[in-house]
mmCIF file of C-alpha atoms in Angstrom:
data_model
loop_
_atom_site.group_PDB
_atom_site.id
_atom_site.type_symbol
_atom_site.label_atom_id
_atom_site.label_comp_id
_atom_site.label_asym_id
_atom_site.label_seq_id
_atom_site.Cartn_x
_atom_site.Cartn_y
_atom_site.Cartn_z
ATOM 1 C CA UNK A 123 35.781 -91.056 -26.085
ATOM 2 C CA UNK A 124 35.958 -92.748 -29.582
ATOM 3 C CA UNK A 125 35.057 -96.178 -28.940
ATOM 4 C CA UNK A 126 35.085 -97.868 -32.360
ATOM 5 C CA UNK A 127 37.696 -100.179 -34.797
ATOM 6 C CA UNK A 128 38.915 -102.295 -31.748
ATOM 7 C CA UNK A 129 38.402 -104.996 -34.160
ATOM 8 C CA UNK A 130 38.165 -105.103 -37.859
ATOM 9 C CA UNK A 131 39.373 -107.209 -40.832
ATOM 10 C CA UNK A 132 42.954 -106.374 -40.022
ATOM 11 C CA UNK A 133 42.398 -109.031 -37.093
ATOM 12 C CA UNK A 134 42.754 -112.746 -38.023
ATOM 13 C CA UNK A 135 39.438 -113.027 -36.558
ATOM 14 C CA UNK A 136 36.028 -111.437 -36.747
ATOM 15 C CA UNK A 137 34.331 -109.788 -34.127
ATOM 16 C CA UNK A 138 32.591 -106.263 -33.047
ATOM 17 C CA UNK A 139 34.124 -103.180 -33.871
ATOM 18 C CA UNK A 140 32.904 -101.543 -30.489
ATOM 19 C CA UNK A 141 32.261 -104.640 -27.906
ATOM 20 C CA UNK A 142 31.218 -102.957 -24.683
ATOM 21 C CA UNK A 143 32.476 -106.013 -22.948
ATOM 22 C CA UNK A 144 34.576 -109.419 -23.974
ATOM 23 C CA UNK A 145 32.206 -111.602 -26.226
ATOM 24 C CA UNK A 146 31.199 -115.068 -24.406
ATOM 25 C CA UNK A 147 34.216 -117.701 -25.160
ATOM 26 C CA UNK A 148 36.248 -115.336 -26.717
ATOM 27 C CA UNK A 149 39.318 -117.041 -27.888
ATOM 28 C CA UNK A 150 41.269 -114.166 -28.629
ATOM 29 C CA UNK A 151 44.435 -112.832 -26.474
ATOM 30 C CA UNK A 152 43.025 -109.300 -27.115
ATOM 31 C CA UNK A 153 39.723 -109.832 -25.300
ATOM 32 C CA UNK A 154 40.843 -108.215 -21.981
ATOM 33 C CA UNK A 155 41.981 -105.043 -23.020
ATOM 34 C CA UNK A 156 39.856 -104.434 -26.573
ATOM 35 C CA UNK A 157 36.417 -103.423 -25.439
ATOM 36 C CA UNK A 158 35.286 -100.126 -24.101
ATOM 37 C CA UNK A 159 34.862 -101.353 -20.489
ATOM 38 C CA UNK A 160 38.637 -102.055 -20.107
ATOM 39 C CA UNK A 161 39.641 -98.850 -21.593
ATOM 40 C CA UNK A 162 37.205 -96.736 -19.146
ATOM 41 C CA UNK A 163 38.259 -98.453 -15.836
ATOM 42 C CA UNK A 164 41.977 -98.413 -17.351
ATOM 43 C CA UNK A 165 41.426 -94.232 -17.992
ATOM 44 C CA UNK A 166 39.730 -93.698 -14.170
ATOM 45 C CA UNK A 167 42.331 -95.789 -12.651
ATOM 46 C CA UNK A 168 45.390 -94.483 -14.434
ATOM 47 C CA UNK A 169 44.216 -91.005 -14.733
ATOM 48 C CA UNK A 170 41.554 -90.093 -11.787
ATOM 49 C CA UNK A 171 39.228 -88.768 -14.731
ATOM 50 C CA UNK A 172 35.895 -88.799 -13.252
ATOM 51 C CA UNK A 173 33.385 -91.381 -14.437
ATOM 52 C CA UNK A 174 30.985 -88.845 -14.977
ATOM 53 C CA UNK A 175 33.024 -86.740 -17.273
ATOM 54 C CA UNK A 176 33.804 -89.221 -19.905
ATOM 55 C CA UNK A 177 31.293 -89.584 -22.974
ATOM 56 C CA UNK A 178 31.340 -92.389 -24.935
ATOM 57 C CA UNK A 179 30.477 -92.296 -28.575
ATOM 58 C CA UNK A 180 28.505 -95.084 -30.238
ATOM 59 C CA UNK A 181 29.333 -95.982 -33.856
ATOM 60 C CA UNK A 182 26.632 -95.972 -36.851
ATOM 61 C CA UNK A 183 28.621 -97.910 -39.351
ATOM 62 C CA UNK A 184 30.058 -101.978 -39.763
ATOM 63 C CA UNK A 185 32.971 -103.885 -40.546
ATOM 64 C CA UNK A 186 32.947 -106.747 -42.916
ATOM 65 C CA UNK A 187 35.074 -109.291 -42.910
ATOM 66 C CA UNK A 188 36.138 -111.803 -45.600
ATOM 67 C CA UNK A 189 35.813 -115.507 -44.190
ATOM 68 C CA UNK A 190 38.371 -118.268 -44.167
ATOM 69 C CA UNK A 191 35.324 -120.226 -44.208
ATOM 70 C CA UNK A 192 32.130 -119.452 -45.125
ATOM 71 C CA UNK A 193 30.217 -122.065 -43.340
ATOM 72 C CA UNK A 194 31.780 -120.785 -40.308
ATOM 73 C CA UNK A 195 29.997 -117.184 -39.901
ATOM 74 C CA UNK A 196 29.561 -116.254 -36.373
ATOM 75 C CA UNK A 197 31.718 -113.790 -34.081
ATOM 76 C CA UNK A 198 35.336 -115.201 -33.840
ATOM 77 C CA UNK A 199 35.291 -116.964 -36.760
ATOM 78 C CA UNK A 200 38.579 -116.861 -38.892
ATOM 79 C CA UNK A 201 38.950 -114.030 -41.422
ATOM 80 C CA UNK A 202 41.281 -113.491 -44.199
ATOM 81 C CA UNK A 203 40.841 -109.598 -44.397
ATOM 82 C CA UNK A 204 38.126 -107.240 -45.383
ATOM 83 C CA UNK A 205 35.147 -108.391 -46.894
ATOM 84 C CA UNK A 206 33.331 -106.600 -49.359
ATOM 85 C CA UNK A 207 31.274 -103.603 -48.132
ATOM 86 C CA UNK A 208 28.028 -102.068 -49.595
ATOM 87 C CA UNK A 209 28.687 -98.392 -50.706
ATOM 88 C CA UNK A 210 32.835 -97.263 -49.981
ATOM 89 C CA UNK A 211 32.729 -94.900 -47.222
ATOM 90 C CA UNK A 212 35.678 -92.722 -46.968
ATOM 91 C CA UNK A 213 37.735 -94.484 -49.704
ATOM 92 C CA UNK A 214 37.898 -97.476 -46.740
ATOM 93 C CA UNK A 215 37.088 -101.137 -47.873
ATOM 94 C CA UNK A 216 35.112 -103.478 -45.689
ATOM 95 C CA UNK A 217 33.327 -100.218 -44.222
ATOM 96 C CA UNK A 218 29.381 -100.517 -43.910
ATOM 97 C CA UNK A 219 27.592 -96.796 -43.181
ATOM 98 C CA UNK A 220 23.945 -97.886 -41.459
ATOM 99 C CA UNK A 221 22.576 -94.704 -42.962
ATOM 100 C CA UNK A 222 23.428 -96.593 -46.483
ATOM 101 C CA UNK A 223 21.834 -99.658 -44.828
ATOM 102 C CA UNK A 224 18.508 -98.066 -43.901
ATOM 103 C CA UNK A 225 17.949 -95.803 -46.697
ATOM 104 C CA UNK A 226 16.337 -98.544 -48.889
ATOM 105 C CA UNK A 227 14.119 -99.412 -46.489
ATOM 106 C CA UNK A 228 10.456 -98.482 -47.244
ATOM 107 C CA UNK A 229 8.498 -98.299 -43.662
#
């Protein structure tokens, strides 16, 4: 099951790509059917699929968002669209690869 771009910068506000469950005081009217919870019990209940046959995928990349405020920088703040991004991935703006993000790391 692909379980990522629930959110992104096409959303007026910012928050993860792949929530697993509803952020805490999540103010947005998307928050009970956009994370991957929902959509399993919604697939076992509507469909029978077993539990144990589904596999959920975990995404290795980001979103980035462009702020309506920049002060205001946590999880359902306001955004105005995509932010910018490191390296473009795929010709898509806002889009973050973590193997980008990691390779200038010296350990």
């Amino acid at each position: 099951m692909i379980t990522y771009d629930l959110y992104g910068p096409w959303n007026h506000i910012t928050g993860h790509h792949s929530p697993l469950y509803p952020w805490l005081n999540q103010q947005d009217t998307d928050a009970e059917t956009f994370n991957i919870a929902k959509i399993v019990r919604l697939l076992t209940e509507s469909t029978r699929v077993d539990r144990s046959k589904i596999i959920i995928g975990i995404p290795t990349h980001g979103r980035t968002f462009k702020l309506k405020n920049e002060s205001i920088n946590s999880v359902g703040s306001f955004s105005l669209g995509v932010g910018e991004g490191g390296q473009v991935y795929l010709f898509v703006l806002g889009f973050q690869h973590f193997s980008y993000s990691f390779s200038n790391i010296i350990f």
